[in-house]
């Protein structure tokens, strides 16, 4: 049987989520904008989903819009808030997801926006001082990943929000990898991205919450749904699904985070003890409970993955977007890893429900790396 340790790439849909959304695909199929009882049933489910999400994010229901996933939410947040502000400077970091980096690049190319990539340290941490140094009087937005998708490093979101606010700049948090593991409320973020498929809701579901009345230029124009911020008939079943998934994850979060952190730490220690030359990437302690990421200098990440798959373990080299490519990860190179070492990255991302010890996985990693070494 295959052990799936690539949960940062995507997760299976939980039965409770499937059960909650199913009635909205066929029985309550109405268009929530329709003024008749069929439409109203859908509209009330959408309202309810919005309230549930808002409660987890510590925002108001009216702040929450439903999107097609993390990529859309990040595009909408960055383009929407920068273009809405009338200012022309954006601050982010070099270790963000491609949807953030490419949105910043688009604004630079087509809208004359200047982009500053604030410096992160070798653990992938953005310090409040480094953020403060990147801010300017004309900064429109700070967009930061709450937890990094490749190395799992967690940012001190509340401290970064304080620094941005002291200069009157709103903070967008890409919480795609943080959702389900870290608190999302009470951080002071002005905009938050969540992707459904990372938290056991279906692919194609997402959330962007934008606080209050921040000026926002929509990406999608049309019928004015989602308070004019995202036109198009909403995916009611998807909204119900992501709301349920987020609520379940929040209810289980503290217990799961503590349990998984212990399993992760034991796994990391065993891999480092058994694999000569192995190095942990990211922050040693301020990291996502479910993420263990390494480089194995002298190997090739893709070859290690193949060897692991032959031993029944599925993982990845880092971002799913870069899977199968031999390119060095932009995250690891920004953290100061040499290109050759960055190409040996392997990331294990654990499922929430994991109960068993990962000792056999660590043993398989050691076996896989030594098999490559003895061949090479
Ligand atoms: C940190 C981060 N942001 C954004 C995304 C994009 O989300 P989606 O796959 O829903 O488009 C991902 C996906 O891996 C991610 O890890």
CSV table of C-alpha atoms and ligand atoms in Angstrom, one decimal:
chain,number,residue,atom,x,y,z
A,1,UNK,CA,0.0,0.0,0.0
A,2,UNK,CA,1.2,3.5,-0.8
A,3,UNK,CA,1.8,5.9,2.1
A,4,UNK,CA,0.9,9.4,0.8
A,5,UNK,CA,3.2,12.0,2.4
A,6,UNK,CA,2.5,14.9,-0.1
A,7,UNK,CA,-0.4,16.6,1.7
A,8,UNK,CA,1.0,20.0,1.0
A,9,UNK,CA,0.3,19.3,-2.7
A,10,UNK,CA,-3.3,18.3,-2.1
A,11,UNK,CA,-5.5,16.3,0.2
A,12,UNK,CA,-8.4,13.8,-0.2
A,13,UNK,CA,-11.9,15.2,0.5
A,14,UNK,CA,-13.2,14.3,3.9
A,15,UNK,CA,-16.4,12.3,4.1
A,16,UNK,CA,-18.1,14.9,6.3
A,17,UNK,CA,-17.2,17.6,3.7
A,18,UNK,CA,-18.6,15.5,0.8
A,19,UNK,CA,-21.8,14.9,2.9
A,20,UNK,CA,-22.2,18.6,3.6
A,21,UNK,CA,-21.8,19.7,0.0
A,22,UNK,CA,-23.7,16.9,-1.8
A,23,UNK,CA,-27.2,18.3,-1.4
A,24,UNK,CA,-26.1,21.6,-3.1
A,25,UNK,CA,-25.1,19.8,-6.3
A,26,UNK,CA,-28.5,18.4,-7.2
A,27,UNK,CA,-31.3,18.9,-4.6
A,28,UNK,CA,-30.6,22.6,-3.8
A,29,UNK,CA,-29.2,23.5,-7.1
A,30,UNK,CA,-30.6,27.1,-7.3
A,31,UNK,CA,-28.7,30.2,-8.4
A,32,UNK,CA,-28.2,32.2,-5.2
A,33,UNK,CA,-29.0,35.4,-7.1
A,34,UNK,CA,-32.5,34.2,-8.1
A,35,UNK,CA,-35.4,35.7,-6.2
A,36,UNK,CA,-37.5,32.6,-5.8
A,37,UNK,CA,-37.5,29.8,-3.2
A,38,UNK,CA,-35.1,27.6,-5.2
A,39,UNK,CA,-32.6,30.4,-5.4
A,40,UNK,CA,-33.1,31.4,-1.8
A,41,UNK,CA,-32.2,28.0,-0.5
A,42,UNK,CA,-28.9,28.3,-2.3
A,43,UNK,CA,-28.4,31.9,-1.1
A,44,UNK,CA,-29.0,30.9,2.5
A,45,UNK,CA,-26.4,28.1,2.3
A,46,UNK,CA,-23.9,30.5,0.8
A,47,UNK,CA,-24.6,33.0,3.6
A,48,UNK,CA,-24.2,30.3,6.2
A,49,UNK,CA,-20.9,29.2,4.6
A,50,UNK,CA,-19.7,32.8,4.7
A,51,UNK,CA,-20.5,33.2,8.4
A,52,UNK,CA,-18.7,30.0,9.3
A,53,UNK,CA,-15.6,31.0,7.4
A,54,UNK,CA,-15.7,34.5,8.9
A,55,UNK,CA,-15.8,33.0,12.4
A,56,UNK,CA,-12.6,31.0,11.8
A,57,UNK,CA,-10.8,34.0,10.2
A,58,UNK,CA,-12.0,36.5,12.8
A,59,UNK,CA,-13.5,38.6,10.1
A,60,UNK,CA,-17.0,39.7,9.1
A,61,UNK,CA,-19.2,37.6,6.8
A,62,UNK,CA,-19.2,40.4,4.3
A,63,UNK,CA,-15.4,40.3,4.1
A,64,UNK,CA,-15.4,36.7,2.8
A,65,UNK,CA,-15.5,35.9,-0.9
A,66,UNK,CA,-15.3,32.4,-2.4
A,67,UNK,CA,-12.9,31.8,-5.2
A,68,UNK,CA,-11.5,28.9,-7.3
A,69,UNK,CA,-8.5,28.3,-5.1
A,70,UNK,CA,-5.2,29.7,-3.7
A,71,UNK,CA,-3.9,30.9,-7.0
A,72,UNK,CA,-7.0,32.9,-7.8
A,73,UNK,CA,-7.2,34.3,-4.2
A,74,UNK,CA,-3.5,35.4,-4.3
A,75,UNK,CA,-3.9,37.0,-7.8
A,76,UNK,CA,-7.1,38.8,-6.7
A,77,UNK,CA,-5.6,40.0,-3.4
A,78,UNK,CA,-2.4,41.3,-4.9
A,79,UNK,CA,-3.7,42.8,-8.1
A,80,UNK,CA,-7.0,43.9,-6.5
A,81,UNK,CA,-5.5,45.6,-3.5
A,82,UNK,CA,-2.6,47.2,-5.2
A,83,UNK,CA,-4.6,48.5,-8.2
A,84,UNK,CA,-7.4,49.6,-5.8
A,85,UNK,CA,-5.0,51.6,-3.6
A,86,UNK,CA,-3.7,54.0,-6.3
A,87,UNK,CA,-0.2,53.4,-4.9
A,88,UNK,CA,2.6,51.8,-6.9
A,89,UNK,CA,4.8,49.8,-4.5
A,90,UNK,CA,4.4,46.2,-3.4
A,91,UNK,CA,6.4,44.3,-0.7
A,92,UNK,CA,6.7,40.6,-0.7
A,93,UNK,CA,9.6,38.1,-0.4
A,94,UNK,CA,11.5,35.9,-2.8
A,95,UNK,CA,10.2,32.6,-1.2
A,96,UNK,CA,6.5,33.1,-2.0
A,97,UNK,CA,4.4,30.7,-4.0
A,98,UNK,CA,4.5,31.3,-7.8
A,99,UNK,CA,1.0,32.8,-7.7
A,100,UNK,CA,2.3,35.6,-5.6
A,101,UNK,CA,5.6,36.1,-7.4
A,102,UNK,CA,3.9,36.1,-10.8
A,103,UNK,CA,1.1,38.4,-9.8
A,104,UNK,CA,3.8,40.9,-8.5
A,105,UNK,CA,5.7,40.5,-11.8
A,106,UNK,CA,2.5,41.2,-13.8
A,107,UNK,CA,1.9,44.4,-11.8
A,108,UNK,CA,5.5,45.4,-12.5
A,109,UNK,CA,5.3,44.7,-16.2
A,110,UNK,CA,1.9,46.1,-17.0
A,111,UNK,CA,1.2,48.7,-14.3
A,112,UNK,CA,4.5,50.2,-13.4
A,113,UNK,CA,4.4,48.8,-9.9
A,114,UNK,CA,7.7,48.6,-8.1
A,115,UNK,CA,8.2,45.4,-6.2
A,116,UNK,CA,10.5,45.0,-3.2
A,117,UNK,CA,11.4,41.4,-2.1
A,118,UNK,CA,12.1,41.9,1.6
A,119,UNK,CA,15.1,39.8,2.8
A,120,UNK,CA,14.5,36.5,4.5
A,121,UNK,CA,17.2,34.8,6.6
A,122,UNK,CA,18.6,31.3,6.1
A,123,UNK,CA,15.7,29.7,7.9
A,124,UNK,CA,13.1,31.4,5.6
A,125,UNK,CA,12.1,33.9,8.4
A,126,UNK,CA,11.1,37.5,7.5
A,127,UNK,CA,12.0,39.5,10.6
A,128,UNK,CA,10.0,42.6,11.5
A,129,UNK,CA,13.2,44.7,11.0
A,130,UNK,CA,13.6,43.3,7.4
A,131,UNK,CA,10.0,44.1,6.6
A,132,UNK,CA,10.3,47.6,8.1
A,133,UNK,CA,13.3,48.3,5.9
A,134,UNK,CA,11.4,47.3,2.8
A,135,UNK,CA,8.4,49.6,3.4
A,136,UNK,CA,8.0,53.0,1.7
A,137,UNK,CA,5.6,55.9,2.0
A,138,UNK,CA,3.9,54.8,-1.2
A,139,UNK,CA,3.7,51.1,-0.4
A,140,UNK,CA,0.3,49.7,-1.3
A,141,UNK,CA,0.4,46.2,0.2
A,142,UNK,CA,2.6,43.7,1.9
A,143,UNK,CA,1.9,40.1,0.8
A,144,UNK,CA,3.5,37.3,2.8
A,145,UNK,CA,3.1,33.6,3.0
A,146,UNK,CA,2.1,32.7,6.6
A,147,UNK,CA,3.9,29.3,6.3
A,148,UNK,CA,6.2,28.4,3.4
A,149,UNK,CA,5.0,25.6,1.2
A,150,UNK,CA,8.5,24.1,0.6
A,151,UNK,CA,10.2,24.3,3.9
A,152,UNK,CA,7.4,24.9,6.3
A,153,UNK,CA,8.8,28.0,8.1
A,154,UNK,CA,6.2,30.0,9.9
A,155,UNK,CA,6.2,33.8,10.0
A,156,UNK,CA,5.2,35.8,13.0
A,157,UNK,CA,2.2,37.2,11.2
A,158,UNK,CA,1.0,39.4,14.0
A,159,UNK,CA,4.3,41.1,14.4
A,160,UNK,CA,4.6,41.7,10.6
A,161,UNK,CA,1.0,43.1,10.6
A,162,UNK,CA,2.0,45.5,13.3
A,163,UNK,CA,5.0,46.7,11.3
A,164,UNK,CA,3.0,47.2,8.1
A,165,UNK,CA,0.1,49.0,10.0
A,166,UNK,CA,2.6,51.3,11.7
A,167,UNK,CA,3.2,52.6,8.1
A,168,UNK,CA,-0.5,52.5,7.2
A,169,UNK,CA,0.0,49.6,4.8
A,170,UNK,CA,-2.4,46.6,4.7
A,171,UNK,CA,-1.1,43.0,5.1
A,172,UNK,CA,-2.2,40.1,2.8
A,173,UNK,CA,-1.4,36.7,4.2
A,174,UNK,CA,-1.2,33.6,2.0
A,175,UNK,CA,-2.5,31.1,4.5
A,176,UNK,CA,-2.8,28.2,2.1
A,177,UNK,CA,-0.3,26.0,3.9
A,178,UNK,CA,-1.1,27.4,7.4
A,179,UNK,CA,-4.8,26.7,7.3
A,180,UNK,CA,-5.7,23.8,9.6
A,181,UNK,CA,-2.4,24.0,11.4
A,182,UNK,CA,-2.1,27.6,12.7
A,183,UNK,CA,-4.6,30.2,14.1
A,184,UNK,CA,-6.0,32.4,11.4
A,185,UNK,CA,-7.9,34.8,13.6
A,186,UNK,CA,-6.5,37.6,15.7
A,187,UNK,CA,-3.4,38.2,13.5
A,188,UNK,CA,-4.3,41.6,12.3
A,189,UNK,CA,-4.2,40.5,8.6
A,190,UNK,CA,-6.2,42.6,6.2
A,191,UNK,CA,-6.6,39.9,3.6
A,192,UNK,CA,-6.3,36.2,3.9
A,193,UNK,CA,-6.0,33.4,1.2
A,194,UNK,CA,-7.1,29.8,1.9
A,195,UNK,CA,-7.3,26.9,-0.6
A,196,UNK,CA,-9.9,24.2,-0.1
A,197,UNK,CA,-7.9,21.3,-1.5
A,198,UNK,CA,-5.2,21.6,1.1
A,199,UNK,CA,-7.7,21.2,3.9
A,200,UNK,CA,-9.8,18.3,2.7
A,201,UNK,CA,-12.3,20.2,0.6
A,202,UNK,CA,-12.4,19.7,-3.2
A,203,UNK,CA,-10.0,21.2,-5.7
A,204,UNK,CA,-11.4,24.4,-7.3
A,205,UNK,CA,-12.5,25.9,-4.0
A,206,UNK,CA,-10.9,28.8,-2.2
A,207,UNK,CA,-11.4,31.8,0.0
A,208,UNK,CA,-10.2,35.4,-0.2
A,209,UNK,CA,-11.2,37.5,2.8
A,210,UNK,CA,-10.6,41.2,2.5
A,211,UNK,CA,-11.3,43.3,5.6
A,212,UNK,CA,-13.9,46.0,5.6
A,213,UNK,CA,-13.9,48.6,2.9
A,214,UNK,CA,-10.3,48.3,1.6
A,215,UNK,CA,-10.4,49.6,-2.0
A,216,UNK,CA,-10.4,46.5,-4.2
A,217,UNK,CA,-10.2,46.3,-8.0
A,218,UNK,CA,-11.9,43.0,-9.1
A,219,UNK,CA,-10.3,40.5,-11.5
A,220,UNK,CA,-13.6,39.3,-12.7
A,221,UNK,CA,-16.2,41.7,-14.0
A,222,UNK,CA,-19.8,40.9,-14.8
A,223,UNK,CA,-23.0,40.5,-12.7
A,224,UNK,CA,-21.5,41.9,-9.5
A,225,UNK,CA,-21.7,38.8,-7.3
A,226,UNK,CA,-19.7,38.6,-4.1
A,227,UNK,CA,-20.4,42.3,-3.4
A,228,UNK,CA,-19.0,43.2,-6.8
A,229,UNK,CA,-15.6,41.7,-5.9
A,230,UNK,CA,-15.9,38.6,-8.0
A,231,UNK,CA,-18.6,38.3,-10.7
A,232,UNK,CA,-19.9,34.9,-11.8
A,233,UNK,CA,-22.5,32.5,-10.4
A,234,UNK,CA,-21.0,31.3,-7.1
A,235,UNK,CA,-20.1,27.6,-6.5
A,236,UNK,CA,-22.5,27.0,-3.7
A,237,UNK,CA,-21.6,23.4,-3.1
A,238,UNK,CA,-17.9,24.4,-3.1
A,239,UNK,CA,-18.5,27.2,-0.6
A,240,UNK,CA,-20.4,24.8,1.7
A,241,UNK,CA,-17.5,22.3,1.4
A,242,UNK,CA,-14.7,24.7,2.1
A,243,UNK,CA,-16.6,26.2,5.0
A,244,UNK,CA,-17.2,22.8,6.6
A,245,UNK,CA,-13.6,21.7,6.0
A,246,UNK,CA,-12.2,24.9,7.6
A,247,UNK,CA,-14.5,24.6,10.5
A,248,UNK,CA,-13.6,20.9,11.2
A,249,UNK,CA,-9.9,21.7,10.8
A,250,UNK,CA,-10.2,24.6,13.3
A,251,UNK,CA,-12.0,22.4,15.8
A,252,UNK,CA,-9.2,19.8,15.6
A,253,UNK,CA,-6.3,22.1,15.1
A,254,UNK,CA,-4.7,22.4,18.5
A,255,UNK,CA,-4.7,18.7,19.3
A,256,UNK,CA,-3.6,17.7,15.8
A,257,UNK,CA,-0.8,20.3,15.7
A,258,UNK,CA,0.6,19.0,19.0
A,259,UNK,CA,0.4,15.4,18.0
A,260,UNK,CA,1.8,15.8,14.5
A,261,UNK,CA,4.6,18.1,15.7
A,262,UNK,CA,5.8,15.2,18.0
A,263,UNK,CA,5.7,12.7,15.2
A,264,UNK,CA,7.4,15.1,12.8
A,265,UNK,CA,10.2,15.9,15.3
A,266,UNK,CA,10.9,12.2,15.8
A,267,UNK,CA,11.0,11.6,12.1
A,268,UNK,CA,13.3,14.6,11.5
A,269,UNK,CA,15.7,13.4,14.2
A,270,UNK,CA,15.8,9.9,12.8
A,271,UNK,CA,16.4,11.0,9.2
A,272,UNK,CA,19.2,13.3,10.3
A,273,UNK,CA,20.8,10.5,12.4
A,274,UNK,CA,20.5,7.8,9.7
A,275,UNK,CA,21.3,9.7,6.5
A,276,UNK,CA,24.9,11.0,6.3
A,277,UNK,CA,25.1,14.6,5.2
A,278,UNK,CA,21.3,15.1,5.4
A,279,UNK,CA,20.3,18.7,6.3
A,280,UNK,CA,16.9,20.0,7.5
A,281,UNK,CA,15.6,23.0,5.4
A,282,UNK,CA,13.6,25.8,6.9
A,283,UNK,CA,13.3,26.8,10.6
A,284,UNK,CA,14.3,24.0,13.1
A,285,UNK,CA,11.3,24.7,15.4
A,286,UNK,CA,9.0,27.4,13.9
A,287,UNK,CA,7.8,25.1,11.2
A,288,UNK,CA,4.5,23.6,10.2
A,289,UNK,CA,3.6,20.6,12.3
A,290,UNK,CA,3.2,18.4,9.2
A,291,UNK,CA,6.2,19.4,7.2
A,292,UNK,CA,9.7,17.8,7.3
A,293,UNK,CA,11.9,19.0,4.5
A,294,UNK,CA,15.5,18.0,3.7
A,295,UNK,CA,18.4,18.2,1.3
A,296,UNK,CA,20.5,15.1,0.7
A,297,UNK,CA,23.7,16.5,-0.8
A,298,UNK,CA,25.3,14.2,-3.3
A,299,UNK,CA,22.0,12.7,-4.5
A,300,UNK,CA,19.3,14.0,-6.8
A,301,UNK,CA,15.9,14.8,-5.3
A,302,UNK,CA,13.9,13.2,-8.1
A,303,UNK,CA,15.9,10.0,-7.9
A,304,UNK,CA,15.3,9.8,-4.1
A,305,UNK,CA,11.6,10.3,-4.8
A,306,UNK,CA,11.6,7.4,-7.3
A,307,UNK,CA,13.5,5.2,-4.8
A,308,UNK,CA,11.0,6.1,-2.1
A,309,UNK,CA,8.1,5.4,-4.4
A,310,UNK,CA,9.5,1.9,-5.0
A,311,UNK,CA,9.4,1.5,-1.3
A,312,UNK,CA,5.7,2.5,-1.1
A,313,UNK,CA,6.2,6.2,0.0
A,314,UNK,CA,5.0,9.1,-2.1
A,315,UNK,CA,6.4,12.5,-1.4
A,316,UNK,CA,7.8,15.4,-3.4
A,317,UNK,CA,10.8,17.6,-4.0
A,318,UNK,CA,8.9,20.8,-2.9
A,319,UNK,CA,6.3,22.7,-4.7
A,320,UNK,CA,3.9,20.6,-6.8
A,321,UNK,CA,4.2,23.2,-9.5
A,322,UNK,CA,7.9,22.4,-9.9
A,323,UNK,CA,7.5,18.6,-9.6
A,324,UNK,CA,9.4,16.6,-12.1
A,325,UNK,CA,11.7,19.5,-12.9
A,326,UNK,CA,15.4,19.5,-12.2
A,327,UNK,CA,15.5,23.2,-11.6
A,328,UNK,CA,16.8,24.3,-8.2
A,329,UNK,CA,13.9,25.6,-6.0
A,330,UNK,CA,13.7,29.4,-5.9
A,331,UNK,CA,12.9,29.0,-2.2
A,332,UNK,CA,16.0,27.0,-1.3
A,333,UNK,CA,18.3,29.3,-3.4
A,334,UNK,CA,16.8,32.3,-1.6
A,335,UNK,CA,17.7,30.6,1.7
A,336,UNK,CA,21.3,30.4,0.6
A,337,UNK,CA,21.5,26.8,-0.5
A,338,UNK,CA,23.9,26.1,-3.4
A,339,UNK,CA,22.1,25.1,-6.6
A,340,UNK,CA,23.5,21.6,-6.5
A,341,UNK,CA,22.3,21.0,-3.0
A,342,UNK,CA,18.9,22.7,-3.7
A,343,UNK,CA,18.3,20.1,-6.4
A,344,UNK,CA,18.4,17.3,-3.8
A,345,UNK,CA,15.4,18.5,-1.8
A,346,UNK,CA,12.8,16.1,-0.6
A,347,UNK,CA,9.7,17.3,1.3
A,348,UNK,CA,7.4,15.1,3.4
A,349,UNK,CA,4.0,16.6,4.3
A,350,UNK,CA,2.0,14.5,6.8
A,351,UNK,CA,-1.8,13.9,6.8
A,352,UNK,CA,-3.7,15.2,9.8
A,353,UNK,CA,-5.0,11.8,10.7
A,354,UNK,CA,-1.6,10.2,10.9
A,355,UNK,CA,-1.3,7.9,13.9
A,356,UNK,CA,1.6,5.6,13.3
A,357,UNK,CA,5.2,6.3,14.0
A,358,UNK,CA,7.3,7.4,11.0
A,359,UNK,CA,10.3,5.3,12.0
A,360,UNK,CA,9.8,2.9,9.0
A,361,UNK,CA,9.6,6.0,6.7
A,362,UNK,CA,12.9,7.3,8.1
A,363,UNK,CA,14.5,3.9,7.6
A,364,UNK,CA,13.2,3.8,4.0
A,365,UNK,CA,14.7,7.3,3.4
A,366,UNK,CA,18.1,6.1,4.6
A,367,UNK,CA,17.8,2.9,2.5
A,368,UNK,CA,16.8,5.0,-0.6
A,369,UNK,CA,19.7,7.4,-0.2
A,370,UNK,CA,22.2,4.7,0.4
A,371,UNK,CA,20.9,2.7,-2.7
A,372,UNK,CA,21.6,5.8,-4.8
A,373,UNK,CA,25.0,6.3,-3.2
A,374,UNK,CA,26.1,2.8,-3.8
A,375,UNK,CA,25.0,3.0,-7.5
A,376,UNK,CA,26.6,6.4,-8.1
B,1,LIG,C1,1.6,28.8,-0.2
B,1,LIG,C2,0.7,28.5,-1.4
B,1,LIG,N1,0.0,29.5,-2.0
B,1,LIG,C3,-0.8,29.3,-3.0
B,1,LIG,C4,-1.0,28.1,-3.6
B,1,LIG,C5,-1.9,27.9,-4.8
B,1,LIG,O1,-3.1,27.2,-4.4
B,1,LIG,P1,-4.0,26.5,-5.5
B,1,LIG,O2,-3.3,25.2,-5.7
B,1,LIG,O3,-5.3,26.3,-4.7
B,1,LIG,O4,-4.1,27.3,-6.6
B,1,LIG,C6,-0.3,27.0,-3.0
B,1,LIG,C7,-0.4,25.6,-3.6
B,1,LIG,O5,0.5,24.8,-3.5
B,1,LIG,C8,0.6,27.2,-1.9
B,1,LIG,O6,1.3,26.2,-1.3
